[in-house]
CSV table of C-alpha atoms in Angstrom, one decimal:
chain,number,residue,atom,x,y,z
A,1,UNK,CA,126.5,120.7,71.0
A,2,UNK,CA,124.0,123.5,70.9
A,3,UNK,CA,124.3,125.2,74.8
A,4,UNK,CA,120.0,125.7,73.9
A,5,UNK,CA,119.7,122.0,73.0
A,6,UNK,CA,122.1,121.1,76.5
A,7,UNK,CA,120.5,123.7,78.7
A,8,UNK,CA,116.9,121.9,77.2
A,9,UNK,CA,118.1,119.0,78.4
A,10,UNK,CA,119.3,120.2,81.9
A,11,UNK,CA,115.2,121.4,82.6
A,12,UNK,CA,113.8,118.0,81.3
A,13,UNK,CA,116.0,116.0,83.8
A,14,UNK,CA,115.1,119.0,86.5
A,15,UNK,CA,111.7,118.0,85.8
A,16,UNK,CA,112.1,114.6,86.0
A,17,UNK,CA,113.7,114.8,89.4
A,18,UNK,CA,111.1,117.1,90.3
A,19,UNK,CA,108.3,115.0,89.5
A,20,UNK,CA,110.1,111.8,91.5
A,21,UNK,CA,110.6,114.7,94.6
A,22,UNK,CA,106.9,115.5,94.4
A,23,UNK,CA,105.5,111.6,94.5
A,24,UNK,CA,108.1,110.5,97.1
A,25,UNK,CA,106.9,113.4,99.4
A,26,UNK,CA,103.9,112.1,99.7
A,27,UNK,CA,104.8,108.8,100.0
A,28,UNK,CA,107.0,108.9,103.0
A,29,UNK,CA,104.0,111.4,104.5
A,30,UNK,CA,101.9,108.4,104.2
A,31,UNK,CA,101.5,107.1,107.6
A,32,UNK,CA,101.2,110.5,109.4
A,33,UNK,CA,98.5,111.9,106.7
A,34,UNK,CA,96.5,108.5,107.5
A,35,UNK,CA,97.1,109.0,111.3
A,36,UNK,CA,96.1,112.3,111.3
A,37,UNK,CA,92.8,112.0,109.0
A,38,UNK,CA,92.1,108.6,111.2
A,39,UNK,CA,91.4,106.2,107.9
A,40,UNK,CA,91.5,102.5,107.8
A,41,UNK,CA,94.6,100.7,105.9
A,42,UNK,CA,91.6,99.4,103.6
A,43,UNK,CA,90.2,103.3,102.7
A,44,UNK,CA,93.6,104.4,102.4
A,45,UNK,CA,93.8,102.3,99.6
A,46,UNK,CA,90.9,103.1,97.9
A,47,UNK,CA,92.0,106.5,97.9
A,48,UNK,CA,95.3,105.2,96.3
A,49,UNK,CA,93.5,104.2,93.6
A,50,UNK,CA,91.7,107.5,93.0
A,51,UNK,CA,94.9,109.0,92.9
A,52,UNK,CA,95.4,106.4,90.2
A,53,UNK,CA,92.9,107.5,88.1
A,54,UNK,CA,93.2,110.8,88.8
A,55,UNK,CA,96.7,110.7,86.9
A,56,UNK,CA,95.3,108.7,83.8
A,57,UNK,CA,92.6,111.1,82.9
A,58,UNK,CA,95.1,114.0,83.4
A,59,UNK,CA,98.2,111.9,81.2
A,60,UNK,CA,94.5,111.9,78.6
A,61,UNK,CA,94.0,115.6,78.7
A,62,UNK,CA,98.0,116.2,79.1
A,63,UNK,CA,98.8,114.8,75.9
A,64,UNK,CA,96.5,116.6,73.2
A,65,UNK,CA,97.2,119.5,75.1
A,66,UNK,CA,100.7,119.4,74.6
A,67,UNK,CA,100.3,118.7,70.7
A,68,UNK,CA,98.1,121.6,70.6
A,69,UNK,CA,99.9,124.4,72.2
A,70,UNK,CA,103.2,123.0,73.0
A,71,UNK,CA,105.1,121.5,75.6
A,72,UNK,CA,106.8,124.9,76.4
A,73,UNK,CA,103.6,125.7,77.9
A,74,UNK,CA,102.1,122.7,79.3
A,75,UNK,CA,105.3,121.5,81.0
A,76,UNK,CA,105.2,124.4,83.8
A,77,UNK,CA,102.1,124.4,84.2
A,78,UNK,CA,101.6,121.1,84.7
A,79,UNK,CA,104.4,121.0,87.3
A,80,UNK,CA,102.7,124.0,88.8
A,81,UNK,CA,99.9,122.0,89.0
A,82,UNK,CA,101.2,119.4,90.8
A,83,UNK,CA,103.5,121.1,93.2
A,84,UNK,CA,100.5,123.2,94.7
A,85,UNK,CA,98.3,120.3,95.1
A,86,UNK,CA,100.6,118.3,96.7
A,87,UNK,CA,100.4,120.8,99.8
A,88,UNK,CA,96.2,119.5,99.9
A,89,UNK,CA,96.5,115.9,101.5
A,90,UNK,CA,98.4,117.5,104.8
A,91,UNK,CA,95.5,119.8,105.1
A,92,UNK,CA,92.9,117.2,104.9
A,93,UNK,CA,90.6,117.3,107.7
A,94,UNK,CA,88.8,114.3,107.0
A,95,UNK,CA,88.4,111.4,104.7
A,96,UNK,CA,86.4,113.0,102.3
A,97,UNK,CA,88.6,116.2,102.0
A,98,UNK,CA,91.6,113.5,101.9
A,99,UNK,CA,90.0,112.0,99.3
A,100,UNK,CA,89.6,114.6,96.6
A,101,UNK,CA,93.0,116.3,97.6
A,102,UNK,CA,94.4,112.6,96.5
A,103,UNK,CA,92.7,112.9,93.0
A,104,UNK,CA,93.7,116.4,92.2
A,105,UNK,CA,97.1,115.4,92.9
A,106,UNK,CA,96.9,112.6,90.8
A,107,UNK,CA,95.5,114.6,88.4
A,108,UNK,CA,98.6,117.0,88.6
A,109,UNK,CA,101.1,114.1,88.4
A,110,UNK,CA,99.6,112.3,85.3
A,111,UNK,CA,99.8,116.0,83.5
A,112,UNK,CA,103.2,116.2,84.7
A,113,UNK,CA,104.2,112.8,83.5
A,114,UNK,CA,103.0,112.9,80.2
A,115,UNK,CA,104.0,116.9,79.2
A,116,UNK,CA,107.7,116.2,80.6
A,117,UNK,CA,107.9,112.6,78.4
A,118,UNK,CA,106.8,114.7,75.2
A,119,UNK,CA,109.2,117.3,76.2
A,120,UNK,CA,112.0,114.7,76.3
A,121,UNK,CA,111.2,113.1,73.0
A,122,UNK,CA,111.7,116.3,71.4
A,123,UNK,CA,115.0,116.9,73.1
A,124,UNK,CA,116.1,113.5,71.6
A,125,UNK,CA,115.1,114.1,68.3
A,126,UNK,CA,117.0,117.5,68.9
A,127,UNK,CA,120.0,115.4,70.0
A,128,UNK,CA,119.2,112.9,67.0
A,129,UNK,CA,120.5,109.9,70.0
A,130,UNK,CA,118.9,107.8,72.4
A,131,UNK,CA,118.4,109.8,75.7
A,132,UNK,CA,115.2,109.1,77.2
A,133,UNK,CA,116.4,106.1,79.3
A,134,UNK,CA,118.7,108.7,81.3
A,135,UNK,CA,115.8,110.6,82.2
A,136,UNK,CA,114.1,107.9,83.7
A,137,UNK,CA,116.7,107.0,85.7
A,138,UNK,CA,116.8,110.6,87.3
A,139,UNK,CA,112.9,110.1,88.6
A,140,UNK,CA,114.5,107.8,91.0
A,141,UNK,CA,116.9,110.3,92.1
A,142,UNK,CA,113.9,112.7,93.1
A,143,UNK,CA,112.6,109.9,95.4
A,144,UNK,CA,116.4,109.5,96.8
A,145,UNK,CA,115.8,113.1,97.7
A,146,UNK,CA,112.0,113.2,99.1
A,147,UNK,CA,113.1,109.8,101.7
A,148,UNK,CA,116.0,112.4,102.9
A,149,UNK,CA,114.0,115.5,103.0
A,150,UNK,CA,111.0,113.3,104.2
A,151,UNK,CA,113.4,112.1,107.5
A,152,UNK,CA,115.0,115.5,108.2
A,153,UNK,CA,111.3,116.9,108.4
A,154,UNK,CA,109.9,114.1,110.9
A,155,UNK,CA,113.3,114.8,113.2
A,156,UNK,CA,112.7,118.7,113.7
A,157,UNK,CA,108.7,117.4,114.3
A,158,UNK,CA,107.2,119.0,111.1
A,159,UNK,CA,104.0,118.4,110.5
A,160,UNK,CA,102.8,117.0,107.0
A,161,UNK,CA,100.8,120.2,106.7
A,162,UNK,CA,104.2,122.0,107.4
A,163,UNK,CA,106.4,119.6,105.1
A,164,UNK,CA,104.2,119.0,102.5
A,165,UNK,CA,103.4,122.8,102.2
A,166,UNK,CA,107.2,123.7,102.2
A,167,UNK,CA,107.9,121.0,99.5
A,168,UNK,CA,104.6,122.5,96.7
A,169,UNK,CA,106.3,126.2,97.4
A,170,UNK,CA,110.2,124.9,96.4
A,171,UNK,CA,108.2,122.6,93.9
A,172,UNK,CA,106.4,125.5,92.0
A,173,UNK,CA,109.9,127.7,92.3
A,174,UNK,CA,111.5,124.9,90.6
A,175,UNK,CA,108.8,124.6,87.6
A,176,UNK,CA,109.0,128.4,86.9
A,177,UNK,CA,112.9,128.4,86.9
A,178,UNK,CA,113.1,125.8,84.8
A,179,UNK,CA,110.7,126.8,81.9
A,180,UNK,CA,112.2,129.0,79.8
A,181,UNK,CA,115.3,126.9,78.9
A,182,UNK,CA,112.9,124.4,77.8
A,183,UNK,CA,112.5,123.7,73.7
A,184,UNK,CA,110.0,126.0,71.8
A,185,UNK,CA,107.4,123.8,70.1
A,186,UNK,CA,108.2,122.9,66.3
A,187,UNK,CA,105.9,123.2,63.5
A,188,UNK,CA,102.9,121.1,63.7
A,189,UNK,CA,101.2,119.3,60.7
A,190,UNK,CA,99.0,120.9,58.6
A,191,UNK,CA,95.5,119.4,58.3
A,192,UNK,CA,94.8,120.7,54.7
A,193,UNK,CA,98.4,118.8,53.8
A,194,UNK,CA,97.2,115.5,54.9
A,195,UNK,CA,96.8,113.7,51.7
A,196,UNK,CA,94.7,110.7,51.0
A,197,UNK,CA,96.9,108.5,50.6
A,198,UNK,CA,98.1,108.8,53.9
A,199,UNK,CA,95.5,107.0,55.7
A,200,UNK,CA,96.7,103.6,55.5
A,201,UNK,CA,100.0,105.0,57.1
A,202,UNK,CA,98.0,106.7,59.5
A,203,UNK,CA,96.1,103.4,60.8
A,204,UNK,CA,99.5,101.7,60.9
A,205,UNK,CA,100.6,104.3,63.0
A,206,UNK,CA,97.6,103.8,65.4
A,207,UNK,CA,97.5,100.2,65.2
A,208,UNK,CA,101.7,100.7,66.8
A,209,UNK,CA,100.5,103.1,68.8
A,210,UNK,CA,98.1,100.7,70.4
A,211,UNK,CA,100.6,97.9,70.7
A,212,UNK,CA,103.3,99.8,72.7
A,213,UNK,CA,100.4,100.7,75.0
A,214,UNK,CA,99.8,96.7,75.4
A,215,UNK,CA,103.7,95.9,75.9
A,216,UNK,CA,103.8,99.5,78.7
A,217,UNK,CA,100.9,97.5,80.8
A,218,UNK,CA,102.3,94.4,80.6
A,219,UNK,CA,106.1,95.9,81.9
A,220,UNK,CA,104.4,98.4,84.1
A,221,UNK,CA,102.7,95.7,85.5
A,222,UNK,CA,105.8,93.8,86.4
A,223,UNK,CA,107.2,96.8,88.3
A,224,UNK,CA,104.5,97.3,90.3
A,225,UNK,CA,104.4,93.3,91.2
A,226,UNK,CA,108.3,94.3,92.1
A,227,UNK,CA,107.2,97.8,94.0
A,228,UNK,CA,104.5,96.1,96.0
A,229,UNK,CA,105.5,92.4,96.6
A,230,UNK,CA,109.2,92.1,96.1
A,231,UNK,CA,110.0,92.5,100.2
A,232,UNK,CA,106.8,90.3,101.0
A,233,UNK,CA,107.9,87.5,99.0
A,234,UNK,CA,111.6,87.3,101.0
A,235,UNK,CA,109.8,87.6,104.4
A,236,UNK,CA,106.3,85.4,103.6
A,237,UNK,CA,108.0,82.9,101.3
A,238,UNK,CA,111.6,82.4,102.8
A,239,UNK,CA,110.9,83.8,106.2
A,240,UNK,CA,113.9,86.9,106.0
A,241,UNK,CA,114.2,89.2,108.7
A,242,UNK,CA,112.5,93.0,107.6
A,243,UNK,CA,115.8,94.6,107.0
A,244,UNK,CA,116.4,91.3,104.5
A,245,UNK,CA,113.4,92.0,103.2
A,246,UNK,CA,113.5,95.7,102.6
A,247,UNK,CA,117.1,94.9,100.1
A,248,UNK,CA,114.6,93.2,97.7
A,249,UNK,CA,113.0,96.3,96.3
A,250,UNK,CA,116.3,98.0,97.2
A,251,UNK,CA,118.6,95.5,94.9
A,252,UNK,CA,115.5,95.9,92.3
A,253,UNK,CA,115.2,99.5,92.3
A,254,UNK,CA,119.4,100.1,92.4
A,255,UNK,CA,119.7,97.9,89.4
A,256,UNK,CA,117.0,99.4,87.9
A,257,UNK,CA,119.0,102.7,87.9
A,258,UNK,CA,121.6,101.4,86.7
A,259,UNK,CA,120.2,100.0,83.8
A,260,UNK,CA,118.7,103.4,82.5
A,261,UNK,CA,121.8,105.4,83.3
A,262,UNK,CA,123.3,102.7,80.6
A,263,UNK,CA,120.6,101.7,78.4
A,264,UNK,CA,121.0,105.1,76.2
A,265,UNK,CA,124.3,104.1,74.9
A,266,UNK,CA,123.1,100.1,74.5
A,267,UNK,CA,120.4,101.8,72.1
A,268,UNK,CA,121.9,103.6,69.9
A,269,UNK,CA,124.4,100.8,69.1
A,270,UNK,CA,122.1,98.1,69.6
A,271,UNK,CA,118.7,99.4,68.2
A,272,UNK,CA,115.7,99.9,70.7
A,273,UNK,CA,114.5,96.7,70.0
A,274,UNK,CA,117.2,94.9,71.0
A,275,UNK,CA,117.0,96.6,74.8
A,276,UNK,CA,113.3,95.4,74.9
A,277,UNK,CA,113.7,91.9,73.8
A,278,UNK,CA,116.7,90.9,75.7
A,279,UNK,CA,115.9,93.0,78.9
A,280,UNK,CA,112.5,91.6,79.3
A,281,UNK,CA,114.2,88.0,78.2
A,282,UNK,CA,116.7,88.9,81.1
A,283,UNK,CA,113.6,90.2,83.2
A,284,UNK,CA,111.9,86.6,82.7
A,285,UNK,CA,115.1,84.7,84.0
A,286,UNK,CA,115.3,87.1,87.5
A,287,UNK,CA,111.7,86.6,87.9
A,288,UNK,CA,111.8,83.2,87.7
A,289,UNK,CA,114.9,82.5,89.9
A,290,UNK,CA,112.8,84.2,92.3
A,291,UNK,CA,110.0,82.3,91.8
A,292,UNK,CA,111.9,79.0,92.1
A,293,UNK,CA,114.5,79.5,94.6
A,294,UNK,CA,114.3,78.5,98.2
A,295,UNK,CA,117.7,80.8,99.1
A,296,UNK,CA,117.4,84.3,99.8
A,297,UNK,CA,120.9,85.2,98.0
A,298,UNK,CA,119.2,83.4,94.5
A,299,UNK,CA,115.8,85.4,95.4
A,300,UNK,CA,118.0,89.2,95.3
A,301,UNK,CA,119.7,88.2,92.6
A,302,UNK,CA,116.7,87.6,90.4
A,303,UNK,CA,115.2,90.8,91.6
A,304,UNK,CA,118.7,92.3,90.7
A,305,UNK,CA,118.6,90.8,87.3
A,306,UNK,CA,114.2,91.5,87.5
A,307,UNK,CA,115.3,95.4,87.9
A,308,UNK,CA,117.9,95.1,85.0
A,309,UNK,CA,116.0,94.0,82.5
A,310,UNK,CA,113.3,95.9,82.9
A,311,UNK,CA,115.2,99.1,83.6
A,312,UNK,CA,115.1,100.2,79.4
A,313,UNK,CA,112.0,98.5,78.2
A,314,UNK,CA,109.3,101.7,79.2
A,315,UNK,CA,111.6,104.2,77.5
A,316,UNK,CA,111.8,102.6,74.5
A,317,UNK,CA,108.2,102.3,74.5
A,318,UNK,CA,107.4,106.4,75.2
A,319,UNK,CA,110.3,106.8,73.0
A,320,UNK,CA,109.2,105.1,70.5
A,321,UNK,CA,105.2,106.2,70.5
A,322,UNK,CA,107.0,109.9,70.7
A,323,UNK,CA,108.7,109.5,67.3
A,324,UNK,CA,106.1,107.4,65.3
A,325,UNK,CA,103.9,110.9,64.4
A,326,UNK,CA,105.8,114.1,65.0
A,327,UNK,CA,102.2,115.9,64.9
A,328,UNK,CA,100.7,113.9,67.6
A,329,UNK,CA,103.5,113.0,70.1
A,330,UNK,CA,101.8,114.3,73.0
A,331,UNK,CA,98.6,112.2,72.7
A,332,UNK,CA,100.4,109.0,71.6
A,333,UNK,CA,102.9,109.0,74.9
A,334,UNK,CA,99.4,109.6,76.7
A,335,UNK,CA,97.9,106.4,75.1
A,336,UNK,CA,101.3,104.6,76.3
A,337,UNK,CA,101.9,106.0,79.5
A,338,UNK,CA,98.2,105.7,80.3
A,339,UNK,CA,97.9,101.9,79.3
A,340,UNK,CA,101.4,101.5,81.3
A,341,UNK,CA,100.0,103.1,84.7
A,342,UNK,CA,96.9,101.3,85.0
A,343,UNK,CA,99.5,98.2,84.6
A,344,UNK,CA,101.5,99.6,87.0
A,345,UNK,CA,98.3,99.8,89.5
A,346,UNK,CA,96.7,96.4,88.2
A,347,UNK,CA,99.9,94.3,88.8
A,348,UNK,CA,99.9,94.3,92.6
A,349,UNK,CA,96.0,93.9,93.0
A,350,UNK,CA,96.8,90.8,90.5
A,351,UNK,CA,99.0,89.6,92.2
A,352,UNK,CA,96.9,89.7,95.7
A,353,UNK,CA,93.9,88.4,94.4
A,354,UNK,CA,96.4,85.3,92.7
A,355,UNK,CA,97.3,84.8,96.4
A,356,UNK,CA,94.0,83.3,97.1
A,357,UNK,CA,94.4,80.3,95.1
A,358,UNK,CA,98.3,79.3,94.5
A,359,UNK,CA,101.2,80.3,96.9
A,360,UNK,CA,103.0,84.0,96.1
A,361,UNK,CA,106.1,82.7,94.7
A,362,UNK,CA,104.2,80.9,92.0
A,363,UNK,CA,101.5,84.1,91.1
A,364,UNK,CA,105.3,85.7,90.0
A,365,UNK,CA,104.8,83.5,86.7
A,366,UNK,CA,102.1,85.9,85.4
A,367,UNK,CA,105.3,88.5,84.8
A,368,UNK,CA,107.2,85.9,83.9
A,369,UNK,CA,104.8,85.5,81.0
A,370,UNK,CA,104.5,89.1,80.5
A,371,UNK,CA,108.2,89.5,80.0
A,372,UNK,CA,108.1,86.5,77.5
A,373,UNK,CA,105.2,87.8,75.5
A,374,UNK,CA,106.9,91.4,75.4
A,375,UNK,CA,110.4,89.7,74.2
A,376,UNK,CA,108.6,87.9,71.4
A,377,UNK,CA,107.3,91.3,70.1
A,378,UNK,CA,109.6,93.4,70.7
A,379,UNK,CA,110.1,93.8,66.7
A,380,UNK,CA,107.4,96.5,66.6
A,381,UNK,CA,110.6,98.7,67.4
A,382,UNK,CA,112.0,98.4,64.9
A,383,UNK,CA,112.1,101.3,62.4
A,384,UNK,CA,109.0,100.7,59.7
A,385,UNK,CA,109.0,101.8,56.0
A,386,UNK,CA,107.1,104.8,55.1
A,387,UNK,CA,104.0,103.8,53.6
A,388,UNK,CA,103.7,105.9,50.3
């Protein structure tokens, strides 16, 4: 193997770690941030949810930009981006300040998210083999290493200021060191070789596009039902003590892992559309044994089985919306990731306003039925004809 090609793929996994380091630092500097600022549990919220959209209108700009002047480029800056701001919500003064320090670090993730996706698509075409799923699976190692930094910081008394600030400088070192073993960008199409008869290809193209953007809400909406509910349900519903509890996103999440560490290798002998239609069949069947089940051993193992099924269905999806038009790769895993993160931040809202009418074990049918629809499509995988 090329040592460009491996060294490629070295930075795109150190950017995917990265980018998990970056989010999980702010996540376990939660409580102390809202402490210090002095917001409500409710406002806190509402500022999650600018940081929400925050990242969808920069995965938007992220992905154009990409096409345009390559990923090369917008890769390390974006990371730049988002390892300076995340040093702005420890020096928020006040609500306001917290506030838009919470959307331009949203901002800087969904940049982040989308440029290092487009980067890994070309790295597997380069490899001409299923890889994405692998660097999925190292985003989870980044959080792995923000809980530990994240601890060591609040035992020597370091303020979020202090630890947040420390974490954007070793962030930004990180982004430049990385960037120049990252892929050069390939030739682009030419506009005045776009042919007529293209079109119909073209709206076939967009029409796929738009239908691995449904199937990315409807799984990213199951994992953030997982992230948000999972330990509520064992504690609310079956009345488990908190440590109980907490193993519920931890079996999901470790199986989850798992799953992408192996899902490359099920791919390329199975076909991409084979992970999504059995892991989200599989996905269906943990959801629903959690749903159902009145014993807390049945209830981890669905959301053991939940976590592996899931684990391979959203990199087949950017995967697949990378490859379907080499010209516009950028902008199409935009459309994708975008559609899949407001899933991600619908799902648990969903699911709490659900809680008002039926019990919480039953609202865990609506991803039940989002894993079953996603199954039943999972065809527009497969590799199309050309149209000519």
């Amino acid at each position: 193997m090329d040592q460009k090609l491996r060294a490629a793929r070295v930075a795109t996994f150190t950017y995917f770690i990265l980018n998990g380091t970056l989010l999980g630092m702010w996540v376990v500097q939660i409580p102390p941030v809202e402490e210090r600022v002095g917001v409500s549990h409710a406002v806190l919220g509402g500022f999650l949810v600018l940081l929400g959209l925050g990242a969808f209108v920069g995965m938007q700009l992220a992905g154009p930009l990409a096409d345009r002047l390559g990923t090369r480029t917008v890769l390390p800056a974006s990371a730049l981006l988002c390892s300076a701001s995340l040093a702005l919500p420890g020096l928020a003064a006040d609500a306001w300040t917290l506030a838009a320090a919470l959307i331009v670090f949203g901002f800087g993730n969904g940049c982040l998210d989308v440029s290092m996706n487009a980067h890994a698509v070309q790295v597997e075409k380069a490899y001409g083999r299923p890889v994405m799923s692998a660097f999925h699976a190292t985003f989870s190692v980044g959080g792995v290493l923000a809980a530990l930094a994240g601890a060591a910081a609040a035992s020597r008394g370091w303020t979020p200021a202090a630890t947040l600030g420390t974490a954007a400088v070793l962030g930004m070192a990180v982004s430049v060191g990385a960037a120049r073993r990252l892929l050069p960008a390939g030739p682009g199409p030419r506009v005045d070789q776009q042919p007529a008869a293209n079109e119909p290809e073209k709206r076939t193209t967009t029409g796929r596009i738009w239908v691995l953007a449904v199937l990315a809400l409807m799984i990213m909406l199951c994992e953030g039902v997982a992230n948000d509910w999972s330990a509520l349900h064992l504690k609310t519903i079956l009345g488990a003590s908190d440590s109980t509890a907490a193993l519920a996103y931890g079996t999901f999440a470790a199986a989850m892992t798992v799953g992408r560490l192996l899902a490359d290798r099920v791919s390329a002998r199975f076909g991409p559309a084979a992970i999504l239609r059995h892991g989200a069949a599989v996905a269906a069947i943990g959801i629903t044994a959690v749903a159902l089940s009145p014993w807390i051993p049945v209830a981890l193992a669905g959301w053991a089985l939940f976590g592996a099924g899931l684990s391979g269905c959203v990199p087949q999806l950017f995967s697949a919306a990378g490859h379907a038009d080499e010209g516009a790769a950028g902008a199409n895993v935009s459309r994708v990731a975008g559609l899949g993160y407001l899933g991600m931040l619908a799902g648990p809202a969903v699911i709490g306003w659900l809680t008002r009418l039926i019990p919480l074990n039953l609202t865990f049918f609506l991803p039940a039925a989002c894993c079953v629809a996603a199954a039943a499509t999972a065809g527009v995988l497969r590799p199309r004809a050309r149209v000519s």
